[in-house]
Amino acid sequence: MAFDIGLDQSLRTWIIEVNAKPDHYIFNQLNDKTMYHKVIRYFNHTDHWL
């Protein structure tokens, strides 16, 4: 599950969007693939739960 959050000028936290199965494409764009591999492992592990 992924949460997109933002902060307003008063530093209040706002939930913009919640994704049950977020797209992992953006993580593949990183030069360091460490996080991408963690995300893929997580997706593979939890895929049957969602």
Coordinates of C-alpha atoms in Angstrom, one line a residue:
M1 CA 0.0 0.0 0.0
A2 CA 1.3 3.4 -0.9
F3 CA 0.3 6.9 0.3
D4 CA 0.9 10.1 -1.5
I5 CA 1.1 12.9 1.0
G6 CA 1.7 16.6 0.9
L7 CA 2.4 19.4 3.3
D8 CA 0.7 22.8 3.2
Q9 CA 2.2 26.1 4.2
S10 CA 1.3 25.5 7.9
L11 CA 3.1 22.1 7.7
R12 CA -0.2 20.2 8.0
T13 CA -0.1 16.7 6.4
W14 CA -2.6 15.9 3.7
I15 CA -3.3 12.5 2.2
I16 CA -3.6 13.0 -1.5
E17 CA -4.0 9.5 -2.7
V18 CA -3.9 5.9 -1.4
N19 CA -2.9 3.1 -3.7
A20 CA -3.5 -0.6 -2.9
K21 CA -1.1 -1.7 -5.6
P22 CA 1.2 1.2 -6.6
D23 CA 3.0 1.2 -9.8
H24 CA 6.7 0.3 -9.3
Y25 CA 7.8 1.9 -12.6
I26 CA 9.0 5.1 -10.9
F27 CA 11.4 3.1 -8.7
N28 CA 13.0 1.6 -11.8
Q29 CA 14.0 5.1 -13.0
L30 CA 16.4 5.5 -10.0
N31 CA 20.1 5.1 -10.6
D32 CA 20.5 3.0 -7.5
K33 CA 18.3 -0.1 -8.0
T34 CA 18.3 -1.1 -4.3
M35 CA 14.9 0.4 -3.6
Y36 CA 13.5 -0.9 -6.9
H37 CA 14.5 -4.5 -5.9
K38 CA 12.9 -4.0 -2.5
V39 CA 9.7 -2.9 -4.0
I40 CA 9.6 -5.8 -6.4
R41 CA 10.3 -8.3 -3.6
Y42 CA 7.4 -6.7 -1.6
F43 CA 5.0 -6.9 -4.6
N44 CA 5.9 -10.5 -5.2
H45 CA 5.4 -11.3 -1.5
T46 CA 2.1 -9.5 -1.1
D47 CA 0.5 -10.0 -4.5
H48 CA -1.7 -12.8 -3.3
W49 CA -3.0 -10.7 -0.4
L50 CA -4.4 -7.9 -2.6

